[in-house]
Amino acid sequence: VFLTQFEANLDATYEAIKLARDSGARVLLNPAPVKEFDHSILKYVDVIMPNEIEASLMTGIPLDGMDSIEAIASELKKSVDTVLITLGGKGVYCPSVNAGLVPACRVKTIDTTGAGDAFAGVFAAYLSRGEGLERSIDYARAGAAISTTRFGTSPSMPEREEIEALVNEMIGGDKK
């Protein structure tokens, strides 16, 4: 699994995406910060994980409730097999899972800084461990939730044990 985003030089990012795909890696893209980019690179991406604002800006579809999120996801699915649109405290929308809208884990939030990074990193980690899409989303939403219970970005990143405990407690540990 190769996870990247748009913080670095875009040409270098495009080359890294192509190299990862050519080497057989599953390519995950968190298109943050949102900026103009060559959409043809999406043919090398397996999973795209924008937040709702990034997704709206990427597609030009204005945000207006769940109908617009579904339309945005449908537009992104024309280029990428798996679309995950993070919705902050509302959860994540993924048309590839039965529920579509997967709710956020409820925690006492004090700082949302880094929650998207936690989601992306935890999702990639569990996908690379062989977990399926839905289960990896469960771990990712738990990791993002835990990160919001602490201040900062790096200091808020959860440990694996914390993530798995929250999944077992709130989601159900025997789900596959």
Short mmCIF file of N, CA and C in Angstrom, two decimals:
data_model
loop_
_atom_site.label_atom_id
_atom_site.label_comp_id
_atom_site.label_asym_id
_atom_site.label_seq_id
_atom_site.Cartn_x
_atom_site.Cartn_y
_atom_site.Cartn_z
N VAL A 1 0.85 -1.18 0.00
CA VAL A 1 0.00 0.00 0.00
C VAL A 1 0.89 1.24 0.00
N PHE A 2 0.55 2.18 -0.86
CA PHE A 2 1.26 3.46 -0.94
C PHE A 2 0.24 4.58 -0.72
N LEU A 3 0.47 5.38 0.31
CA LEU A 3 -0.41 6.50 0.65
C LEU A 3 0.32 7.81 0.38
N THR A 4 -0.33 8.72 -0.32
CA THR A 4 0.27 10.02 -0.58
C THR A 4 -0.80 11.10 -0.56
N GLN A 5 -0.34 12.34 -0.61
CA GLN A 5 -1.23 13.50 -0.66
C GLN A 5 -0.52 14.61 -1.45
N PHE A 6 -1.06 15.80 -1.45
CA PHE A 6 -0.56 16.87 -2.31
C PHE A 6 0.29 17.91 -1.59
N GLU A 7 0.89 17.59 -0.45
CA GLU A 7 1.76 18.55 0.25
C GLU A 7 3.06 18.80 -0.51
N ALA A 8 3.58 17.76 -1.16
CA ALA A 8 4.87 17.86 -1.84
C ALA A 8 4.69 18.38 -3.27
N ASN A 9 5.79 18.53 -3.96
CA ASN A 9 5.80 18.91 -5.36
C ASN A 9 4.90 17.96 -6.16
N LEU A 10 3.98 18.51 -6.94
CA LEU A 10 3.02 17.67 -7.65
C LEU A 10 3.67 16.74 -8.67
N ASP A 11 4.67 17.22 -9.40
CA ASP A 11 5.33 16.35 -10.37
C ASP A 11 5.98 15.15 -9.68
N ALA A 12 6.61 15.40 -8.54
CA ALA A 12 7.21 14.30 -7.77
C ALA A 12 6.13 13.35 -7.25
N THR A 13 5.01 13.91 -6.83
CA THR A 13 3.90 13.08 -6.35
C THR A 13 3.35 12.22 -7.48
N TYR A 14 3.18 12.80 -8.66
CA TYR A 14 2.69 12.02 -9.81
C TYR A 14 3.64 10.87 -10.12
N GLU A 15 4.93 11.17 -10.12
CA GLU A 15 5.92 10.13 -10.42
C GLU A 15 5.89 9.03 -9.37
N ALA A 16 5.78 9.41 -8.11
CA ALA A 16 5.71 8.42 -7.02
C ALA A 16 4.47 7.54 -7.16
N ILE A 17 3.34 8.14 -7.53
CA ILE A 17 2.11 7.37 -7.73
C ILE A 17 2.30 6.35 -8.84
N LYS A 18 2.88 6.78 -9.95
CA LYS A 18 3.11 5.86 -11.08
C LYS A 18 4.08 4.75 -10.69
N LEU A 19 5.16 5.09 -10.00
CA LEU A 19 6.13 4.07 -9.57
C LEU A 19 5.49 3.07 -8.62
N ALA A 20 4.68 3.56 -7.70
CA ALA A 20 4.01 2.67 -6.75
C ALA A 20 3.08 1.71 -7.49
N ARG A 21 2.30 2.23 -8.42
CA ARG A 21 1.38 1.39 -9.19
C ARG A 21 2.17 0.37 -10.01
N ASP A 22 3.24 0.82 -10.68
CA ASP A 22 4.05 -0.08 -11.49
C ASP A 22 4.69 -1.19 -10.67
N SER A 23 4.94 -0.92 -9.39
CA SER A 23 5.56 -1.94 -8.53
C SER A 23 4.51 -2.86 -7.90
N GLY A 24 3.24 -2.62 -8.22
CA GLY A 24 2.18 -3.49 -7.72
C GLY A 24 1.52 -3.04 -6.43
N ALA A 25 1.87 -1.86 -5.96
CA ALA A 25 1.27 -1.36 -4.72
C ALA A 25 -0.15 -0.88 -4.97
N ARG A 26 -0.96 -0.96 -3.94
CA ARG A 26 -2.29 -0.36 -3.97
C ARG A 26 -2.09 1.12 -3.64
N VAL A 27 -2.57 2.02 -4.49
CA VAL A 27 -2.30 3.45 -4.35
C VAL A 27 -3.50 4.16 -3.73
N LEU A 28 -3.24 4.84 -2.60
CA LEU A 28 -4.25 5.61 -1.88
C LEU A 28 -3.86 7.08 -1.96
N LEU A 29 -4.82 7.93 -2.31
CA LEU A 29 -4.56 9.36 -2.43
C LEU A 29 -5.50 10.15 -1.53
N ASN A 30 -4.90 10.95 -0.65
CA ASN A 30 -5.63 11.93 0.15
C ASN A 30 -5.32 13.27 -0.51
N PRO A 31 -6.22 13.81 -1.34
CA PRO A 31 -5.89 14.99 -2.16
C PRO A 31 -5.90 16.30 -1.37
N ALA A 32 -5.09 16.34 -0.35
CA ALA A 32 -4.99 17.54 0.50
C ALA A 32 -3.55 18.03 0.49
N PRO A 33 -3.33 19.31 0.50
CA PRO A 33 -4.36 20.33 0.40
C PRO A 33 -4.92 20.36 -1.02
N VAL A 34 -6.18 20.69 -1.13
CA VAL A 34 -6.83 20.70 -2.43
C VAL A 34 -6.21 21.80 -3.29
N LYS A 35 -5.91 21.44 -4.52
CA LYS A 35 -5.32 22.38 -5.47
C LYS A 35 -5.58 21.85 -6.87
N GLU A 36 -5.30 22.67 -7.86
CA GLU A 36 -5.41 22.22 -9.24
C GLU A 36 -4.40 21.09 -9.45
N PHE A 37 -4.86 20.01 -10.09
CA PHE A 37 -3.94 18.92 -10.39
C PHE A 37 -4.38 18.24 -11.68
N ASP A 38 -3.49 17.44 -12.24
CA ASP A 38 -3.76 16.70 -13.47
C ASP A 38 -4.63 15.49 -13.13
N HIS A 39 -5.91 15.56 -13.45
CA HIS A 39 -6.85 14.50 -13.10
C HIS A 39 -6.53 13.17 -13.79
N SER A 40 -5.70 13.19 -14.83
CA SER A 40 -5.34 11.93 -15.48
C SER A 40 -4.53 11.03 -14.55
N ILE A 41 -3.95 11.59 -13.49
CA ILE A 41 -3.19 10.78 -12.54
C ILE A 41 -4.11 9.82 -11.79
N LEU A 42 -5.39 10.12 -11.75
CA LEU A 42 -6.33 9.29 -11.01
C LEU A 42 -6.44 7.87 -11.57
N LYS A 43 -6.05 7.67 -12.84
CA LYS A 43 -6.11 6.32 -13.40
C LYS A 43 -5.11 5.38 -12.71
N TYR A 44 -4.17 5.94 -11.96
CA TYR A 44 -3.19 5.14 -11.21
C TYR A 44 -3.57 4.97 -9.74
N VAL A 45 -4.69 5.55 -9.35
CA VAL A 45 -5.11 5.58 -7.94
C VAL A 45 -6.21 4.54 -7.72
N ASP A 46 -6.06 3.76 -6.64
CA ASP A 46 -7.07 2.75 -6.29
C ASP A 46 -8.12 3.28 -5.33
N VAL A 47 -7.70 4.12 -4.39
CA VAL A 47 -8.60 4.67 -3.37
C VAL A 47 -8.32 6.16 -3.25
N ILE A 48 -9.38 6.97 -3.34
CA ILE A 48 -9.23 8.41 -3.11
C ILE A 48 -10.01 8.76 -1.85
N MET A 49 -9.40 9.60 -0.99
CA MET A 49 -9.96 9.91 0.33
C MET A 49 -10.01 11.41 0.59
N PRO A 50 -10.81 12.16 -0.15
CA PRO A 50 -10.92 13.59 0.15
C PRO A 50 -11.91 13.84 1.29
N ASN A 51 -11.80 15.00 1.93
CA ASN A 51 -12.88 15.39 2.83
C ASN A 51 -13.98 16.00 1.95
N GLU A 52 -15.11 16.32 2.54
CA GLU A 52 -16.25 16.78 1.74
C GLU A 52 -15.96 18.08 0.99
N ILE A 53 -15.19 18.98 1.59
CA ILE A 53 -14.87 20.24 0.92
C ILE A 53 -13.94 19.99 -0.26
N GLU A 54 -12.90 19.18 -0.04
CA GLU A 54 -11.98 18.84 -1.13
C GLU A 54 -12.73 18.15 -2.27
N ALA A 55 -13.62 17.22 -1.92
CA ALA A 55 -14.37 16.47 -2.93
C ALA A 55 -15.25 17.41 -3.75
N SER A 56 -15.88 18.36 -3.09
CA SER A 56 -16.73 19.33 -3.78
C SER A 56 -15.89 20.18 -4.74
N LEU A 57 -14.75 20.66 -4.26
CA LEU A 57 -13.89 21.49 -5.10
C LEU A 57 -13.32 20.70 -6.28
N MET A 58 -12.99 19.42 -6.05
CA MET A 58 -12.45 18.58 -7.12
C MET A 58 -13.45 18.36 -8.24
N THR A 59 -14.72 18.21 -7.88
CA THR A 59 -15.75 17.87 -8.87
C THR A 59 -16.54 19.07 -9.36
N GLY A 60 -16.49 20.18 -8.62
CA GLY A 60 -17.30 21.33 -8.97
C GLY A 60 -18.76 21.21 -8.56
N ILE A 61 -19.08 20.16 -7.80
CA ILE A 61 -20.45 19.95 -7.33
C ILE A 61 -20.58 20.60 -5.96
N PRO A 62 -21.49 21.58 -5.81
CA PRO A 62 -21.64 22.27 -4.52
C PRO A 62 -22.17 21.33 -3.44
N LEU A 63 -21.73 21.56 -2.22
CA LEU A 63 -22.21 20.78 -1.08
C LEU A 63 -23.61 21.23 -0.69
N ASP A 64 -24.52 20.25 -0.61
CA ASP A 64 -25.89 20.55 -0.21
C ASP A 64 -26.54 19.27 0.31
N GLY A 65 -26.03 18.76 1.41
CA GLY A 65 -26.60 17.56 2.01
C GLY A 65 -26.08 16.27 1.39
N MET A 66 -26.70 15.16 1.81
CA MET A 66 -26.22 13.84 1.38
C MET A 66 -26.42 13.60 -0.10
N ASP A 67 -27.43 14.19 -0.71
CA ASP A 67 -27.61 14.00 -2.16
C ASP A 67 -26.39 14.50 -2.92
N SER A 68 -25.84 15.63 -2.49
CA SER A 68 -24.65 16.15 -3.17
C SER A 68 -23.43 15.28 -2.90
N ILE A 69 -23.32 14.72 -1.69
CA ILE A 69 -22.20 13.82 -1.38
C ILE A 69 -22.28 12.59 -2.28
N GLU A 70 -23.47 12.04 -2.46
CA GLU A 70 -23.65 10.88 -3.34
C GLU A 70 -23.29 11.23 -4.78
N ALA A 71 -23.69 12.41 -5.24
CA ALA A 71 -23.37 12.85 -6.60
C ALA A 71 -21.86 13.05 -6.77
N ILE A 72 -21.22 13.62 -5.76
CA ILE A 72 -19.77 13.83 -5.79
C ILE A 72 -19.06 12.48 -5.85
N ALA A 73 -19.48 11.54 -5.01
CA ALA A 73 -18.87 10.21 -5.00
C ALA A 73 -19.05 9.52 -6.35
N SER A 74 -20.22 9.65 -6.92
CA SER A 74 -20.49 9.06 -8.23
C SER A 74 -19.56 9.65 -9.30
N GLU A 75 -19.34 10.95 -9.23
CA GLU A 75 -18.44 11.60 -10.18
C GLU A 75 -17.00 11.10 -9.99
N LEU A 76 -16.55 11.00 -8.74
CA LEU A 76 -15.18 10.53 -8.47
C LEU A 76 -15.00 9.07 -8.87
N LYS A 77 -16.06 8.27 -8.73
CA LYS A 77 -15.98 6.85 -9.09
C LYS A 77 -15.78 6.64 -10.59
N LYS A 78 -15.99 7.66 -11.38
CA LYS A 78 -15.72 7.55 -12.82
C LYS A 78 -14.22 7.42 -13.07
N SER A 79 -13.40 7.88 -12.11
CA SER A 79 -11.94 7.86 -12.26
C SER A 79 -11.23 6.91 -11.32
N VAL A 80 -11.84 6.61 -10.16
CA VAL A 80 -11.17 5.83 -9.11
C VAL A 80 -12.14 4.75 -8.61
N ASP A 81 -11.64 3.53 -8.45
CA ASP A 81 -12.51 2.42 -8.02
C ASP A 81 -13.16 2.65 -6.67
N THR A 82 -12.39 3.09 -5.69
CA THR A 82 -12.91 3.22 -4.33
C THR A 82 -12.83 4.67 -3.88
N VAL A 83 -13.97 5.19 -3.44
CA VAL A 83 -14.08 6.57 -3.00
C VAL A 83 -14.50 6.58 -1.54
N LEU A 84 -13.73 7.29 -0.71
CA LEU A 84 -14.08 7.51 0.70
C LEU A 84 -14.12 9.02 0.89
N ILE A 85 -15.28 9.56 1.21
CA ILE A 85 -15.38 11.00 1.47
C ILE A 85 -15.59 11.17 2.97
N THR A 86 -14.59 11.78 3.62
CA THR A 86 -14.71 11.97 5.06
C THR A 86 -15.59 13.18 5.33
N LEU A 87 -16.46 13.02 6.34
CA LEU A 87 -17.49 14.02 6.63
C LEU A 87 -17.38 14.55 8.05
N GLY A 88 -16.16 14.55 8.60
CA GLY A 88 -15.97 15.04 9.96
C GLY A 88 -16.78 14.24 10.95
N GLY A 89 -17.49 14.93 11.82
CA GLY A 89 -18.26 14.27 12.87
C GLY A 89 -19.44 13.46 12.37
N LYS A 90 -19.77 13.58 11.08
CA LYS A 90 -20.86 12.79 10.51
C LYS A 90 -20.39 11.40 10.08
N GLY A 91 -19.08 11.22 9.89
CA GLY A 91 -18.56 9.91 9.50
C GLY A 91 -17.86 9.95 8.16
N VAL A 92 -18.06 8.88 7.39
CA VAL A 92 -17.43 8.74 6.08
C VAL A 92 -18.45 8.14 5.12
N TYR A 93 -18.44 8.64 3.89
CA TYR A 93 -19.32 8.10 2.86
C TYR A 93 -18.48 7.28 1.90
N CYS A 94 -18.88 6.01 1.73
CA CYS A 94 -18.19 5.11 0.80
C CYS A 94 -19.25 4.30 0.06
N PRO A 95 -19.48 4.60 -1.22
CA PRO A 95 -20.52 3.88 -1.95
C PRO A 95 -20.21 2.40 -2.14
N SER A 96 -18.98 1.97 -1.87
CA SER A 96 -18.60 0.57 -2.04
C SER A 96 -18.99 -0.32 -0.86
N VAL A 97 -19.45 0.27 0.23
CA VAL A 97 -19.91 -0.54 1.37
C VAL A 97 -21.43 -0.46 1.43
N ASN A 98 -22.04 -1.48 1.98
CA ASN A 98 -23.50 -1.59 1.98
C ASN A 98 -24.19 -0.38 2.56
N ALA A 99 -23.70 0.12 3.68
CA ALA A 99 -24.36 1.24 4.35
C ALA A 99 -24.18 2.56 3.60
N GLY A 100 -23.12 2.69 2.82
CA GLY A 100 -22.82 3.97 2.17
C GLY A 100 -22.27 4.95 3.18
N LEU A 101 -23.14 5.47 4.04
CA LEU A 101 -22.71 6.38 5.09
C LEU A 101 -22.36 5.57 6.33
N VAL A 102 -21.10 5.65 6.73
CA VAL A 102 -20.63 4.96 7.93
C VAL A 102 -20.44 6.04 9.00
N PRO A 103 -21.21 5.97 10.09
CA PRO A 103 -21.15 7.05 11.08
C PRO A 103 -19.82 7.13 11.81
N ALA A 104 -19.51 8.32 12.28
CA ALA A 104 -18.30 8.52 13.10
C ALA A 104 -18.49 7.85 14.45
N CYS A 105 -17.39 7.46 15.07
CA CYS A 105 -17.42 6.96 16.45
C CYS A 105 -17.65 8.16 17.36
N ARG A 106 -18.51 8.03 18.31
CA ARG A 106 -18.83 9.13 19.23
C ARG A 106 -17.84 9.17 20.38
N VAL A 107 -17.15 10.29 20.49
CA VAL A 107 -16.18 10.52 21.56
C VAL A 107 -16.31 11.97 22.01
N LYS A 108 -15.63 12.31 23.09
CA LYS A 108 -15.61 13.70 23.57
C LYS A 108 -14.50 14.44 22.82
N THR A 109 -14.87 15.15 21.78
CA THR A 109 -13.92 15.83 20.90
C THR A 109 -13.43 17.13 21.53
N ILE A 110 -12.09 17.32 21.48
CA ILE A 110 -11.52 18.58 21.95
C ILE A 110 -10.73 19.30 20.87
N ASP A 111 -10.25 18.58 19.84
CA ASP A 111 -9.46 19.20 18.78
C ASP A 111 -9.50 18.28 17.55
N THR A 112 -10.00 18.79 16.45
CA THR A 112 -10.11 17.96 15.24
C THR A 112 -8.86 18.02 14.36
N THR A 113 -7.88 18.83 14.75
CA THR A 113 -6.65 18.94 13.97
C THR A 113 -6.00 17.56 13.84
N GLY A 114 -5.76 17.13 12.62
CA GLY A 114 -5.09 15.86 12.40
C GLY A 114 -6.02 14.67 12.26
N ALA A 115 -7.32 14.86 12.44
CA ALA A 115 -8.25 13.72 12.35
C ALA A 115 -8.24 13.10 10.94
N GLY A 116 -8.19 13.93 9.92
CA GLY A 116 -8.13 13.42 8.56
C GLY A 116 -6.85 12.64 8.30
N ASP A 117 -5.74 13.14 8.84
CA ASP A 117 -4.47 12.43 8.70
C ASP A 117 -4.52 11.09 9.43
N ALA A 118 -5.12 11.09 10.62
CA ALA A 118 -5.27 9.84 11.38
C ALA A 118 -6.11 8.85 10.59
N PHE A 119 -7.22 9.33 10.03
CA PHE A 119 -8.09 8.45 9.24
C PHE A 119 -7.30 7.81 8.10
N ALA A 120 -6.61 8.64 7.32
CA ALA A 120 -5.88 8.14 6.15
C ALA A 120 -4.78 7.16 6.55
N GLY A 121 -4.01 7.51 7.57
CA GLY A 121 -2.91 6.64 7.99
C GLY A 121 -3.38 5.32 8.55
N VAL A 122 -4.41 5.35 9.38
CA VAL A 122 -4.94 4.11 9.97
C VAL A 122 -5.58 3.26 8.88
N PHE A 123 -6.32 3.88 7.98
CA PHE A 123 -6.93 3.14 6.87
C PHE A 123 -5.85 2.41 6.07
N ALA A 124 -4.80 3.12 5.70
CA ALA A 124 -3.71 2.52 4.92
C ALA A 124 -3.03 1.40 5.70
N ALA A 125 -2.81 1.61 6.99
CA ALA A 125 -2.14 0.59 7.80
C ALA A 125 -2.94 -0.71 7.85
N TYR A 126 -4.23 -0.61 8.09
CA TYR A 126 -5.04 -1.83 8.20
C TYR A 126 -5.28 -2.47 6.84
N LEU A 127 -5.39 -1.68 5.80
CA LEU A 127 -5.51 -2.24 4.46
C LEU A 127 -4.24 -3.02 4.11
N SER A 128 -3.09 -2.47 4.49
CA SER A 128 -1.81 -3.15 4.21
C SER A 128 -1.64 -4.42 5.02
N ARG A 129 -2.37 -4.52 6.13
CA ARG A 129 -2.33 -5.74 6.96
C ARG A 129 -3.29 -6.80 6.45
N GLY A 130 -3.98 -6.52 5.35
CA GLY A 130 -4.87 -7.51 4.76
C GLY A 130 -6.33 -7.39 5.16
N GLU A 131 -6.67 -6.35 5.92
CA GLU A 131 -8.07 -6.15 6.27
C GLU A 131 -8.84 -5.69 5.03
N GLY A 132 -10.11 -6.01 4.98
CA GLY A 132 -10.95 -5.58 3.87
C GLY A 132 -11.32 -4.12 3.98
N LEU A 133 -12.01 -3.64 2.97
CA LEU A 133 -12.38 -2.23 2.90
C LEU A 133 -13.22 -1.80 4.10
N GLU A 134 -14.30 -2.50 4.38
CA GLU A 134 -15.21 -2.08 5.45
C GLU A 134 -14.53 -2.12 6.81
N ARG A 135 -13.77 -3.17 7.06
CA ARG A 135 -13.08 -3.29 8.35
C ARG A 135 -11.99 -2.21 8.48
N SER A 136 -11.28 -1.92 7.39
CA SER A 136 -10.26 -0.86 7.43
C SER A 136 -10.90 0.49 7.70
N ILE A 137 -12.10 0.72 7.17
CA ILE A 137 -12.84 1.95 7.47
C ILE A 137 -13.18 2.00 8.95
N ASP A 138 -13.60 0.87 9.52
CA ASP A 138 -13.92 0.83 10.95
C ASP A 138 -12.71 1.25 11.79
N TYR A 139 -11.56 0.68 11.49
CA TYR A 139 -10.35 1.04 12.24
C TYR A 139 -9.99 2.51 12.02
N ALA A 140 -10.13 2.98 10.78
CA ALA A 140 -9.78 4.36 10.46
C ALA A 140 -10.68 5.35 11.18
N ARG A 141 -11.97 5.06 11.23
CA ARG A 141 -12.86 6.00 11.92
C ARG A 141 -12.62 5.96 13.42
N ALA A 142 -12.23 4.82 13.95
CA ALA A 142 -11.86 4.75 15.37
C ALA A 142 -10.59 5.57 15.63
N GLY A 143 -9.59 5.40 14.76
CA GLY A 143 -8.35 6.16 14.91
C GLY A 143 -8.56 7.65 14.81
N ALA A 144 -9.39 8.07 13.86
CA ALA A 144 -9.70 9.50 13.72
C ALA A 144 -10.43 10.02 14.95
N ALA A 145 -11.37 9.23 15.46
CA ALA A 145 -12.12 9.65 16.65
C ALA A 145 -11.19 9.83 17.84
N ILE A 146 -10.31 8.86 18.06
CA ILE A 146 -9.37 8.95 19.18
C ILE A 146 -8.50 10.20 19.04
N SER A 147 -8.07 10.50 17.82
CA SER A 147 -7.20 11.67 17.62
C SER A 147 -7.88 12.97 18.00
N THR A 148 -9.21 13.01 17.94
CA THR A 148 -9.93 14.24 18.28
C THR A 148 -10.08 14.44 19.79
N THR A 149 -9.67 13.45 20.57
CA THR A 149 -9.77 13.57 22.04
C THR A 149 -8.51 14.16 22.64
N ARG A 150 -7.56 14.56 21.77
CA ARG A 150 -6.28 15.11 22.21
C ARG A 150 -5.97 16.36 21.39
N PHE A 151 -5.06 17.16 21.91
CA PHE A 151 -4.64 18.36 21.20
C PHE A 151 -3.49 18.05 20.25
N GLY A 152 -3.44 18.79 19.13
CA GLY A 152 -2.32 18.69 18.21
C GLY A 152 -2.53 17.67 17.11
N THR A 153 -1.51 17.56 16.28
CA THR A 153 -1.57 16.60 15.18
C THR A 153 -0.76 15.37 15.54
N SER A 154 0.55 15.47 15.54
CA SER A 154 1.38 14.30 15.87
C SER A 154 1.07 13.73 17.26
N PRO A 155 0.95 14.58 18.28
CA PRO A 155 0.67 14.04 19.62
C PRO A 155 -0.69 13.35 19.73
N SER A 156 -1.59 13.64 18.81
CA SER A 156 -2.94 13.06 18.91
C SER A 156 -3.07 11.71 18.22
N MET A 157 -2.04 11.28 17.50
CA MET A 157 -2.14 10.02 16.77
C MET A 157 -2.25 8.84 17.73
N PRO A 158 -3.24 7.97 17.51
CA PRO A 158 -3.49 6.87 18.44
C PRO A 158 -2.56 5.69 18.24
N GLU A 159 -2.44 4.88 19.27
CA GLU A 159 -1.70 3.62 19.22
C GLU A 159 -2.64 2.52 18.72
N ARG A 160 -2.07 1.48 18.14
CA ARG A 160 -2.86 0.37 17.61
C ARG A 160 -3.79 -0.22 18.67
N GLU A 161 -3.28 -0.40 19.87
CA GLU A 161 -4.08 -1.00 20.94
C GLU A 161 -5.32 -0.17 21.24
N GLU A 162 -5.16 1.16 21.22
CA GLU A 162 -6.30 2.06 21.47
C GLU A 162 -7.35 1.93 20.36
N ILE A 163 -6.87 1.88 19.15
CA ILE A 163 -7.77 1.77 18.00
C ILE A 163 -8.56 0.47 18.08
N GLU A 164 -7.86 -0.63 18.31
CA GLU A 164 -8.53 -1.93 18.35
C GLU A 164 -9.48 -2.04 19.53
N ALA A 165 -9.14 -1.42 20.65
CA ALA A 165 -10.05 -1.43 21.80
C ALA A 165 -11.33 -0.67 21.48
N LEU A 166 -11.21 0.48 20.81
CA LEU A 166 -12.41 1.24 20.46
C LEU A 166 -13.26 0.49 19.44
N VAL A 167 -12.62 -0.14 18.48
CA VAL A 167 -13.37 -0.94 17.50
C VAL A 167 -14.12 -2.05 18.22
N ASN A 168 -13.45 -2.74 19.13
CA ASN A 168 -14.11 -3.82 19.88
C ASN A 168 -15.26 -3.30 20.72
N GLU A 169 -15.07 -2.15 21.33
CA GLU A 169 -16.09 -1.58 22.22
C GLU A 169 -17.29 -1.02 21.46
N MET A 170 -17.03 -0.24 20.43
CA MET A 170 -18.11 0.51 19.78
C MET A 170 -18.63 -0.12 18.50
N ILE A 171 -17.81 -0.89 17.83
CA ILE A 171 -18.20 -1.39 16.52
C ILE A 171 -18.45 -2.89 16.55
N GLY A 172 -17.72 -3.60 17.38
CA GLY A 172 -17.86 -5.06 17.44
C GLY A 172 -16.63 -5.72 16.89
N GLY A 173 -15.89 -6.38 17.74
CA GLY A 173 -14.60 -6.94 17.36
C GLY A 173 -14.66 -8.15 16.47
N ASP A 174 -15.82 -8.82 16.38
CA ASP A 174 -15.87 -10.04 15.58
C ASP A 174 -16.33 -9.81 14.15
N LYS A 175 -16.61 -8.57 13.78
CA LYS A 175 -17.06 -8.24 12.43
C LYS A 175 -15.91 -8.38 11.44
N LYS A 176 -16.14 -8.98 10.33
CA LYS A 176 -15.11 -9.12 9.29
C LYS A 176 -15.52 -8.47 8.01
#
